[in-house]
GROMACS .gro file of N, CA and C in nm:
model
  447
    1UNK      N    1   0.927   1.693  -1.367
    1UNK     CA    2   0.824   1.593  -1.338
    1UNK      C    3   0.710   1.662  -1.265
    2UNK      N    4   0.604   1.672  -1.367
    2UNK     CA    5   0.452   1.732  -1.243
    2UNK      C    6   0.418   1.616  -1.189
    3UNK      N    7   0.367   1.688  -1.057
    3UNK     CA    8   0.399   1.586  -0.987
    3UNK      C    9   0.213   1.590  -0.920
    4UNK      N   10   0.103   1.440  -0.937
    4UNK     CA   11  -0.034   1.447  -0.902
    4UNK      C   12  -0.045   1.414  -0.767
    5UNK      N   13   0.110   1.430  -0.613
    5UNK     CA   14   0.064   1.378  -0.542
    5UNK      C   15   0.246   1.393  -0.498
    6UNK      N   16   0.249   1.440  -0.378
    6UNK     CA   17   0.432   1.390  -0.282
    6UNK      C   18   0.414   1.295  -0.185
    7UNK      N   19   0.518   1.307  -0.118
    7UNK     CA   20   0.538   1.223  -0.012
    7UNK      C   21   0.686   1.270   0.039
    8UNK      N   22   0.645   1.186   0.157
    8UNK     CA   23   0.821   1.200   0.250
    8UNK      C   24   0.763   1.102   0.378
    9UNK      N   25   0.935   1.081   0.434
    9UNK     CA   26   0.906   1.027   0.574
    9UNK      C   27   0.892   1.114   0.675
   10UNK      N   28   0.913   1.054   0.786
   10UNK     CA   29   0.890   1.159   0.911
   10UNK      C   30   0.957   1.264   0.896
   11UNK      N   31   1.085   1.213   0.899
   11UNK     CA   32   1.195   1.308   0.879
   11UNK      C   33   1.277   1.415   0.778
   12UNK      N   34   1.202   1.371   0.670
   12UNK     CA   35   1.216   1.407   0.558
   12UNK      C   36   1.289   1.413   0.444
   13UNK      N   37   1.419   1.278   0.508
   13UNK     CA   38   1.561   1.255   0.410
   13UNK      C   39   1.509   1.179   0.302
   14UNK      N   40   1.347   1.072   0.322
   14UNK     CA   41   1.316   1.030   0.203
   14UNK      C   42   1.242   1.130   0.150
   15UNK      N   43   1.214   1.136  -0.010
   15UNK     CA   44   1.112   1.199  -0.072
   15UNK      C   45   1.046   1.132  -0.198
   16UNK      N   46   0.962   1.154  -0.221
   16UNK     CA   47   0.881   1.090  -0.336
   16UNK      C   48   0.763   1.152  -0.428
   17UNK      N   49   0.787   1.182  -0.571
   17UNK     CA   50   0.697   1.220  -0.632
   17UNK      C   51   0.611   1.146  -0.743
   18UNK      N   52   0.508   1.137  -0.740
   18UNK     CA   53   0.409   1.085  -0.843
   18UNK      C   54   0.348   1.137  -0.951
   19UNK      N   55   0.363   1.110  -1.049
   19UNK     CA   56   0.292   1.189  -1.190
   19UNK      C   57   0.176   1.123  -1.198
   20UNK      N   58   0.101   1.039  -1.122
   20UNK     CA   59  -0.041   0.972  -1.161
   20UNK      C   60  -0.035   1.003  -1.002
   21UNK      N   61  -0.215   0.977  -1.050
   21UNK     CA   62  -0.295   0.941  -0.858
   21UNK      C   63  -0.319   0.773  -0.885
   22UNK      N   64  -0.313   0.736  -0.734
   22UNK     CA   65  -0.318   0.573  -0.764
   22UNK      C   66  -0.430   0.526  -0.872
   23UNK      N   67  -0.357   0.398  -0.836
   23UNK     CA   68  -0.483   0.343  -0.976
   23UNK      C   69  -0.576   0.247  -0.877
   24UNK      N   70  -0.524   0.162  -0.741
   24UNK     CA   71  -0.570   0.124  -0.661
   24UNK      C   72  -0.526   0.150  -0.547
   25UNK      N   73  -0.653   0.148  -0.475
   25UNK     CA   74  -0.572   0.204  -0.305
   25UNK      C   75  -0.655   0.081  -0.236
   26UNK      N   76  -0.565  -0.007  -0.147
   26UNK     CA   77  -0.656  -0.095  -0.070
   26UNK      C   78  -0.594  -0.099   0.063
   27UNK      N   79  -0.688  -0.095   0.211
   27UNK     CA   80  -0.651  -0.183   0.335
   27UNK      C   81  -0.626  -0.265   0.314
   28UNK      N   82  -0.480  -0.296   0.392
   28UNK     CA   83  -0.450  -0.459   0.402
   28UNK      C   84  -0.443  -0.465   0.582
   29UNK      N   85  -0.503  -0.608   0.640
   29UNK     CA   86  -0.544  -0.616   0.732
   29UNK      C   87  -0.408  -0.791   0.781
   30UNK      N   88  -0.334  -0.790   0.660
   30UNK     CA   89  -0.260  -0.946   0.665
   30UNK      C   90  -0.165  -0.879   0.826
   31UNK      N   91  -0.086  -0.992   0.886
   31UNK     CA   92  -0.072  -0.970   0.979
   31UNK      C   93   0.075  -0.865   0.972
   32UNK      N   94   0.139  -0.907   0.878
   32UNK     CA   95   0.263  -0.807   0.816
   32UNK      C   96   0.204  -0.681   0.830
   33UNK      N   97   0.142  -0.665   0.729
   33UNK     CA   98   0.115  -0.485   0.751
   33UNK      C   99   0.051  -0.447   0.838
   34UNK      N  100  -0.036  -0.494   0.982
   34UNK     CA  101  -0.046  -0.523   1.105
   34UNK      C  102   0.079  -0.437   1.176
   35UNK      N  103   0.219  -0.526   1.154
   35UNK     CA  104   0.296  -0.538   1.287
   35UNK      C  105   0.350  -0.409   1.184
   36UNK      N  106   0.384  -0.396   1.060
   36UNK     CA  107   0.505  -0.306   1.011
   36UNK      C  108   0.431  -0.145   0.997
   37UNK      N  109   0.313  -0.148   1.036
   37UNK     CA  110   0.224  -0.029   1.070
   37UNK      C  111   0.251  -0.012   1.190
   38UNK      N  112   0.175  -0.068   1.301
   38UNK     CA  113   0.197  -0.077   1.419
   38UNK      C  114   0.027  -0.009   1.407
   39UNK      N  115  -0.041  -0.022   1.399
   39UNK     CA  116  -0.213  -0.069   1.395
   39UNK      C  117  -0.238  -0.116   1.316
   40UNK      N  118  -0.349  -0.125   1.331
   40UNK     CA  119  -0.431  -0.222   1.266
   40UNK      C  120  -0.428  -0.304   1.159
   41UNK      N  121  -0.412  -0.183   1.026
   41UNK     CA  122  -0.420  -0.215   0.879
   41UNK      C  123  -0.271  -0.153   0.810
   42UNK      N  124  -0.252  -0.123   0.698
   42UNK     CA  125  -0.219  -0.055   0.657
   42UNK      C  126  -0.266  -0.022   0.547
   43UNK      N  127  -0.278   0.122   0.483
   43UNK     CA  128  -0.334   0.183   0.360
   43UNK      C  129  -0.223   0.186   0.205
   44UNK      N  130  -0.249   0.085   0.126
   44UNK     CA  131  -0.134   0.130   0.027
   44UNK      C  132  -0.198   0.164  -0.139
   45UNK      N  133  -0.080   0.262  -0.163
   45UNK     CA  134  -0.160   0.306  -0.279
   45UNK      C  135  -0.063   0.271  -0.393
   46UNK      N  136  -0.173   0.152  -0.487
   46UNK     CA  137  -0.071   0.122  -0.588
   46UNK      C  138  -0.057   0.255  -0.704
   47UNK      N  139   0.069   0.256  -0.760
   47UNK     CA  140   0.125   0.283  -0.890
   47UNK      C  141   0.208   0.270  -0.957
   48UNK      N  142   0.217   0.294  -1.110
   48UNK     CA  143   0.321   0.237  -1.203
   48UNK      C  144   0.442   0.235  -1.116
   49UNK      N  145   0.561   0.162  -1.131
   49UNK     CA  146   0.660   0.226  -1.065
   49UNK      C  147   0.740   0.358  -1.196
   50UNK      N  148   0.681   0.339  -1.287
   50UNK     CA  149   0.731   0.483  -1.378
   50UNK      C  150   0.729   0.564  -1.353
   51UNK      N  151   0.581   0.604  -1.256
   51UNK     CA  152   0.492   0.767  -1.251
   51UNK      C  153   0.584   0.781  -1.111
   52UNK      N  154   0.672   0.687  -1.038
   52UNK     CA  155   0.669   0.764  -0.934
   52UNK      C  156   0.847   0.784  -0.906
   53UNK      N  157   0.906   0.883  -0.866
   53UNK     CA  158   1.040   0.905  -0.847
   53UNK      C  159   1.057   0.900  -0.669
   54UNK      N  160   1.195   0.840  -0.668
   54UNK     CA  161   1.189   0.804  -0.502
   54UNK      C  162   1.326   0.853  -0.491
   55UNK      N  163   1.373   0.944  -0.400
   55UNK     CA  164   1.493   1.028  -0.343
   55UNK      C  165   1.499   1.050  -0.195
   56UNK      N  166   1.673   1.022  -0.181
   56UNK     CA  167   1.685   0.994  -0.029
   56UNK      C  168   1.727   0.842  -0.036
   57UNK      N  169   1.799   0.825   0.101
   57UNK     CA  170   1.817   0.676   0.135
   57UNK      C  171   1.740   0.604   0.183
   58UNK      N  172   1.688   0.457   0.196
   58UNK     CA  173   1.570   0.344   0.229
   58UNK      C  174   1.692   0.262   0.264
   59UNK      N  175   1.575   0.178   0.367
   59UNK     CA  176   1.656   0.045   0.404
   59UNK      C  177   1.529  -0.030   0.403
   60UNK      N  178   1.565  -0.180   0.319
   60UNK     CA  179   1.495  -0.237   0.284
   60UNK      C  180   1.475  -0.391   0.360
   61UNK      N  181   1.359  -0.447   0.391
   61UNK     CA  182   1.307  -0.561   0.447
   61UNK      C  183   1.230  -0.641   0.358
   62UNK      N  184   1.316  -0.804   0.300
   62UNK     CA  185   1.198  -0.876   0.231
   62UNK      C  186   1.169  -0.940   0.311
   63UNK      N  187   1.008  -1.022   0.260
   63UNK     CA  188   0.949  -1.106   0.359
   63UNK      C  189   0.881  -1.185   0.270
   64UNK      N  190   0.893  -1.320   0.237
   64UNK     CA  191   0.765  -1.375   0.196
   64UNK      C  192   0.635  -1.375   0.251
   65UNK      N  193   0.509  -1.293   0.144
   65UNK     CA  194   0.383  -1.340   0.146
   65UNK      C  195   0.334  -1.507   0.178
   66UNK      N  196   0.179  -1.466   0.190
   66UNK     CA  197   0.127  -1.611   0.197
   66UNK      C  198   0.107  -1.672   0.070
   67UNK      N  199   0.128  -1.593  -0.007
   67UNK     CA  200   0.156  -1.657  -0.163
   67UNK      C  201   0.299  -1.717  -0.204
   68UNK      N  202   0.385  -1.677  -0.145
   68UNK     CA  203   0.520  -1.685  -0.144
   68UNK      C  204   0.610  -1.594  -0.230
   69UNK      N  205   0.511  -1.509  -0.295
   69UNK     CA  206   0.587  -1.386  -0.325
   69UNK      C  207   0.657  -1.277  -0.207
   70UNK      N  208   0.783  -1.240  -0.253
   70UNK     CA  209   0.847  -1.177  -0.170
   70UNK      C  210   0.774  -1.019  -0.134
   71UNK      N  211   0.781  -0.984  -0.076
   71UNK     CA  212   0.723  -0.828  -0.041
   71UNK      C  213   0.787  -0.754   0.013
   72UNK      N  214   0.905  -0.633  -0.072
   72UNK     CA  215   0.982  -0.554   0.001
   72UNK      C  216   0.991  -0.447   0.022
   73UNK      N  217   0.963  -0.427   0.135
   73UNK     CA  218   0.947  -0.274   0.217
   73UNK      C  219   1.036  -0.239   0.228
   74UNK      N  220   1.014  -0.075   0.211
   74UNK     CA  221   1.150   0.013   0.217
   74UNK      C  222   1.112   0.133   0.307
   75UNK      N  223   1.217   0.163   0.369
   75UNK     CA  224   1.183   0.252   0.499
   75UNK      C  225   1.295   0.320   0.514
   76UNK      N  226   1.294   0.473   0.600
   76UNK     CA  227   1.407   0.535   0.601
   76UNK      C  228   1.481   0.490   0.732
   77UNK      N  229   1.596   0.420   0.738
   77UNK     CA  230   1.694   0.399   0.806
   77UNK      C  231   1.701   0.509   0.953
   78UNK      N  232   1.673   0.637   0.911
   78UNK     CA  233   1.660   0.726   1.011
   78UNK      C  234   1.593   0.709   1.119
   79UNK      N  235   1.408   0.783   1.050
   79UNK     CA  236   1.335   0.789   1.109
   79UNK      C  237   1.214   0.648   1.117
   80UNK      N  238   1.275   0.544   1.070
   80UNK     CA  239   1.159   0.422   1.048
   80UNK      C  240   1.001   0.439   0.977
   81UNK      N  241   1.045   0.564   0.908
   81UNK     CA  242   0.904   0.554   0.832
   81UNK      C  243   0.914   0.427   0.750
   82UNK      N  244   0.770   0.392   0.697
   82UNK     CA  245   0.728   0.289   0.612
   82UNK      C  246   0.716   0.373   0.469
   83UNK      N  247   0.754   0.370   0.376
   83UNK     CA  248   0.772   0.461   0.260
   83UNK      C  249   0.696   0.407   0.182
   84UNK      N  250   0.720   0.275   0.085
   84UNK     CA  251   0.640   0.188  -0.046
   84UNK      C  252   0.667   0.053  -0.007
   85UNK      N  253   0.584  -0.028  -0.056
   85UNK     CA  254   0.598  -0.191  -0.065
   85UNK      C  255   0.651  -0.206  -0.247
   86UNK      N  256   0.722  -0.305  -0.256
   86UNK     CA  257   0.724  -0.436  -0.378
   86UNK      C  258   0.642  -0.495  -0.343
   87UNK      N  259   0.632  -0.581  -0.431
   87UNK     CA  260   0.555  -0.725  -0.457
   87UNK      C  261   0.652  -0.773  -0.541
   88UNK      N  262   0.711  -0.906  -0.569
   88UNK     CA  263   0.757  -1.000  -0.635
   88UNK      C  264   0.714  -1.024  -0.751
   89UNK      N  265   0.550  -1.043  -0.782
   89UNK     CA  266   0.476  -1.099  -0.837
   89UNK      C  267   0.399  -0.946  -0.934
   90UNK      N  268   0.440  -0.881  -0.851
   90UNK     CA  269   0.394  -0.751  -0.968
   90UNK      C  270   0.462  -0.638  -0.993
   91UNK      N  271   0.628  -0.676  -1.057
   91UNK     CA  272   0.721  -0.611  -1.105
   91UNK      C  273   0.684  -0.486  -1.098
   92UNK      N  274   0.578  -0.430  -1.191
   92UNK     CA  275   0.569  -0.288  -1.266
   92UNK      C  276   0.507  -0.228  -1.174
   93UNK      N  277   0.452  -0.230  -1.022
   93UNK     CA  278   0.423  -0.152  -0.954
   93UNK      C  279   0.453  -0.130  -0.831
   94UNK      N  280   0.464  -0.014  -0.738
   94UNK     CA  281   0.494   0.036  -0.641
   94UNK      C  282   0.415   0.049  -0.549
   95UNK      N  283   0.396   0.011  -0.453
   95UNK     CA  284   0.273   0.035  -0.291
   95UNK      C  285   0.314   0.176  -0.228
   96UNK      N  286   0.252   0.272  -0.234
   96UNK     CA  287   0.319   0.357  -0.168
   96UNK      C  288   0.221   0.373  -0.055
   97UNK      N  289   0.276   0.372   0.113
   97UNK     CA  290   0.224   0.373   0.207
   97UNK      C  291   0.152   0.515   0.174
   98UNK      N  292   0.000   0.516   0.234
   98UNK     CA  293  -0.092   0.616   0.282
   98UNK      C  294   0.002   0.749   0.342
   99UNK      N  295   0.053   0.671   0.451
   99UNK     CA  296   0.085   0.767   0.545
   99UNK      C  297   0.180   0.809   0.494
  100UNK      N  298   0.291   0.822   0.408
  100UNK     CA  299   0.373   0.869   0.339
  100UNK      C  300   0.333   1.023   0.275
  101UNK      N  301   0.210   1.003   0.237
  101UNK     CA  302   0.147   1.126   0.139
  101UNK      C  303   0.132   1.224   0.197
  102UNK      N  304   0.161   1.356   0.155
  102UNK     CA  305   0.179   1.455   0.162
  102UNK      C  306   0.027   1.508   0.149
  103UNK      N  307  -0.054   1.503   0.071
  103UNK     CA  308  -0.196   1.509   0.017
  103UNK      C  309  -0.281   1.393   0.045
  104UNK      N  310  -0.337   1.370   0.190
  104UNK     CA  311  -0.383   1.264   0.218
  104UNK      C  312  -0.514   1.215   0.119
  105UNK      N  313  -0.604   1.341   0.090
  105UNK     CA  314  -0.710   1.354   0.012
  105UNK      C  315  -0.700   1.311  -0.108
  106UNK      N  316  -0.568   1.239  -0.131
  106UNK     CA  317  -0.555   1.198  -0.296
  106UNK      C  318  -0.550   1.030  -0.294
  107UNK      N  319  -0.550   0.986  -0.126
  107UNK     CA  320  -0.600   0.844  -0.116
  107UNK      C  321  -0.758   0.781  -0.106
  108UNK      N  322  -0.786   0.694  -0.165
  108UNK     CA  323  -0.945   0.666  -0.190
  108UNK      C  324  -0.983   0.538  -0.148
  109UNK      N  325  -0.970   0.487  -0.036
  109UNK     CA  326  -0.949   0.353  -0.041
  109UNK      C  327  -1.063   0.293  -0.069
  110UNK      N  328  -1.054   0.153  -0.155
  110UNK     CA  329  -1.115   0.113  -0.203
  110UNK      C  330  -1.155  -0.022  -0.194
  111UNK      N  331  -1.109  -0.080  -0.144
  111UNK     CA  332  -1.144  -0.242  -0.078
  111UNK      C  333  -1.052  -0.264   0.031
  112UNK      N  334  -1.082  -0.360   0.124
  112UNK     CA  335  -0.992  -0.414   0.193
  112UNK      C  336  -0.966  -0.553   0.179
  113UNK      N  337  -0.868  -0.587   0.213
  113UNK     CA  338  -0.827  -0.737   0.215
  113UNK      C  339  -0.762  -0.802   0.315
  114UNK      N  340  -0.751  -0.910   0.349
  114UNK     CA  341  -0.704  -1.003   0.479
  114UNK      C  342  -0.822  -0.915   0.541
  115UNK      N  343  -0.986  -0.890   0.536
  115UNK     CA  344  -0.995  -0.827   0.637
  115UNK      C  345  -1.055  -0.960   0.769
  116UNK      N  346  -1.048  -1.069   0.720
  116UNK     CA  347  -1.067  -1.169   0.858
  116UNK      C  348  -0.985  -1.184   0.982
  117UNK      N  349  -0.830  -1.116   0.924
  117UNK     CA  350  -0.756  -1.091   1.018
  117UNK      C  351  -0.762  -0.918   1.081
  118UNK      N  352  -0.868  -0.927   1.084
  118UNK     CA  353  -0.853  -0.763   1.107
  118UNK      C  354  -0.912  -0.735   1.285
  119UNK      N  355  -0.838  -0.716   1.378
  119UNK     CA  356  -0.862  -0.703   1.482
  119UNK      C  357  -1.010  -0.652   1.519
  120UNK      N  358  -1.071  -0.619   1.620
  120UNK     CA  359  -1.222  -0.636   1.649
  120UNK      C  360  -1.204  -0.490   1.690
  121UNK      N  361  -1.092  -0.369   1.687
  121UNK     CA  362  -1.099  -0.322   1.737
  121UNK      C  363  -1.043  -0.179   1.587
  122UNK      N  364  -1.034  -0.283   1.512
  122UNK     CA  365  -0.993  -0.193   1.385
  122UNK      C  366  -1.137  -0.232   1.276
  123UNK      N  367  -1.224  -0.114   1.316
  123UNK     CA  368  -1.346  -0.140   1.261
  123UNK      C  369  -1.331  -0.092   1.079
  124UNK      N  370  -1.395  -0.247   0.993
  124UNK     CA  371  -1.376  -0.217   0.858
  124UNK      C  372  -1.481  -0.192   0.794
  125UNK      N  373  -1.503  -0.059   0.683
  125UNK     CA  374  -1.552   0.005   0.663
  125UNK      C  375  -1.665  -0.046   0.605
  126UNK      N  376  -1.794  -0.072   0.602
  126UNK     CA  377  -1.887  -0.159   0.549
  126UNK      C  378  -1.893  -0.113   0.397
  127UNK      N  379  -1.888   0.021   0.356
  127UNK     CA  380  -1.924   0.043   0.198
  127UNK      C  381  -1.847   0.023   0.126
  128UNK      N  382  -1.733  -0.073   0.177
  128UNK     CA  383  -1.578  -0.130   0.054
  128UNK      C  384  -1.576  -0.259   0.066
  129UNK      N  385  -1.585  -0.298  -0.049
  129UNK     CA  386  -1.593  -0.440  -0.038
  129UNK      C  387  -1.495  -0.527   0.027
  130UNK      N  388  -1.503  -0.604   0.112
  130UNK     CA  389  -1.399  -0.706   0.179
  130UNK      C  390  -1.378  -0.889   0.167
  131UNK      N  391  -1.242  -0.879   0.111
  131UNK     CA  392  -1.209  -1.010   0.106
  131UNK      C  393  -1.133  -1.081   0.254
  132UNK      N  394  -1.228  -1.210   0.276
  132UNK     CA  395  -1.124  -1.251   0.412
  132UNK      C  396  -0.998  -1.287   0.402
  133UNK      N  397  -0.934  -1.300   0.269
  133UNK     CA  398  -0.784  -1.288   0.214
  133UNK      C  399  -0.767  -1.198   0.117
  134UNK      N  400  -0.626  -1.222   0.051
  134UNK     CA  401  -0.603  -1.190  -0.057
  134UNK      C  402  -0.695  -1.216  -0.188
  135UNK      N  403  -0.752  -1.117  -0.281
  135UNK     CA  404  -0.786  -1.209  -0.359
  135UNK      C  405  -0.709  -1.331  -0.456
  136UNK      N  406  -0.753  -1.365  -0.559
  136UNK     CA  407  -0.661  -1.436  -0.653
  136UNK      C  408  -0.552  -1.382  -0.740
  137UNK      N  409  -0.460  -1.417  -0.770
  137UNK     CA  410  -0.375  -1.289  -0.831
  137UNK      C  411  -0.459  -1.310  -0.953
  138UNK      N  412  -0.429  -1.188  -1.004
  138UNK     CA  413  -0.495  -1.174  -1.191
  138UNK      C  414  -0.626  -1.133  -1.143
  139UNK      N  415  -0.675  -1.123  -1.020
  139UNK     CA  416  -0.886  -1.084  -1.039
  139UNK      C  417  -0.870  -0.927  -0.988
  140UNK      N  418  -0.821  -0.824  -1.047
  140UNK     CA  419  -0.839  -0.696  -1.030
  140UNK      C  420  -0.972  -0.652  -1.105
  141UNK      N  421  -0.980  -0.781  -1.202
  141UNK     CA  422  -1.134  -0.737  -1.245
  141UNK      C  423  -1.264  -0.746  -1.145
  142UNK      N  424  -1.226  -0.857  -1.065
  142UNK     CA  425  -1.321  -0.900  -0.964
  142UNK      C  426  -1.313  -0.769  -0.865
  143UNK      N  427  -1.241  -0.712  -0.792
  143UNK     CA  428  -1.225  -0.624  -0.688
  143UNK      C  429  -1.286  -0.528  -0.738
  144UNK      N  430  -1.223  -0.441  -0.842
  144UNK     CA  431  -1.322  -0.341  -0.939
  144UNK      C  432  -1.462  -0.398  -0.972
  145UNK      N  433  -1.511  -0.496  -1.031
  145UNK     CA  434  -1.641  -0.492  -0.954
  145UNK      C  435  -1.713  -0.430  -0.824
  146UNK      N  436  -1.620  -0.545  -0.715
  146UNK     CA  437  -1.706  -0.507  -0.620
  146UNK      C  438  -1.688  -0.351  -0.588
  147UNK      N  439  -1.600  -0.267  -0.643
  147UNK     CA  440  -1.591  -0.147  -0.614
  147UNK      C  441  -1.706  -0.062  -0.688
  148UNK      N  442  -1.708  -0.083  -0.797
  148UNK     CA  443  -1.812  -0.054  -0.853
  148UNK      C  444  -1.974  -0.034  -0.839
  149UNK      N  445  -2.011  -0.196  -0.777
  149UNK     CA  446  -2.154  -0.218  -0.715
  149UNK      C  447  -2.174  -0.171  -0.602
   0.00000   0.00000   0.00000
């Protein structure tokens, strides 16, 4: 597997390789990825879950969204890294935390979201477009816009 991008946790019992670079990378500012960061935001970078291989043990946390899709984080039992998110609602892809990456330079972030919940002290970036929630599910066309303009 060539791999466009690794990862690991702190510790290094998880590991993770990617054959694509994300397809979207967004701040989320909701209050979950808040507390399960432990600042501000958190950075996640979607991809297929095909392109990406995950080795090592995770221990996993669901939580319903404000959509009521479930969202399950997986983390190493060890060292409490934050590794990738699920989504419920979008089977075929994988969140893989920012901070996970091995090659930080291969994250691009590109919009943020929940940024109304975004503390006064976690300043959001003016040249990415920001939703004060989630957008709608299905408008990735809309976000790519605003990424675009």
């Amino acid at each position: 597997m060539e791999s466009a991008f690794t990862g690991s946790c702190l510790c290094g019992n998880v590991q993770l390789k990617s054959t694509m670079k994300p397809q979207m990378t967004a701040h989320c500012h909701c209050d979950d990825c808040r507390k399960s960061s432990g600042t501000g935001h958190c950075t996640h970078a979607a991809l297929l879950k095909e392109a990406v291989e995950v080795t090592g043990e995770l221990t996993f946390f669901d939580k319903p969204a404000d959509s009521g899709n479930v969202v399950t984080r997986g983390f190493c039992p060890t060292c409490g890294s934050a590794v990738y998110s699920l989504n419920s609602s979008m089977t075929d892809l994988i969140f893989v935390r920012a901070s996970a990456v091995d090659q930080p330079e291969v994250i691009e972030p590109q919009v943020n979201v929940y940024s109304s919940r975004a503390p006064s002290w976690d300043e959001i970036n003016p040249k990415l477009p920001a939703f004060p929630e989630m957008p709608p599910q299905g408008s990735r066309d809309v976000i790519e816009e605003g990424v675009s303009s």
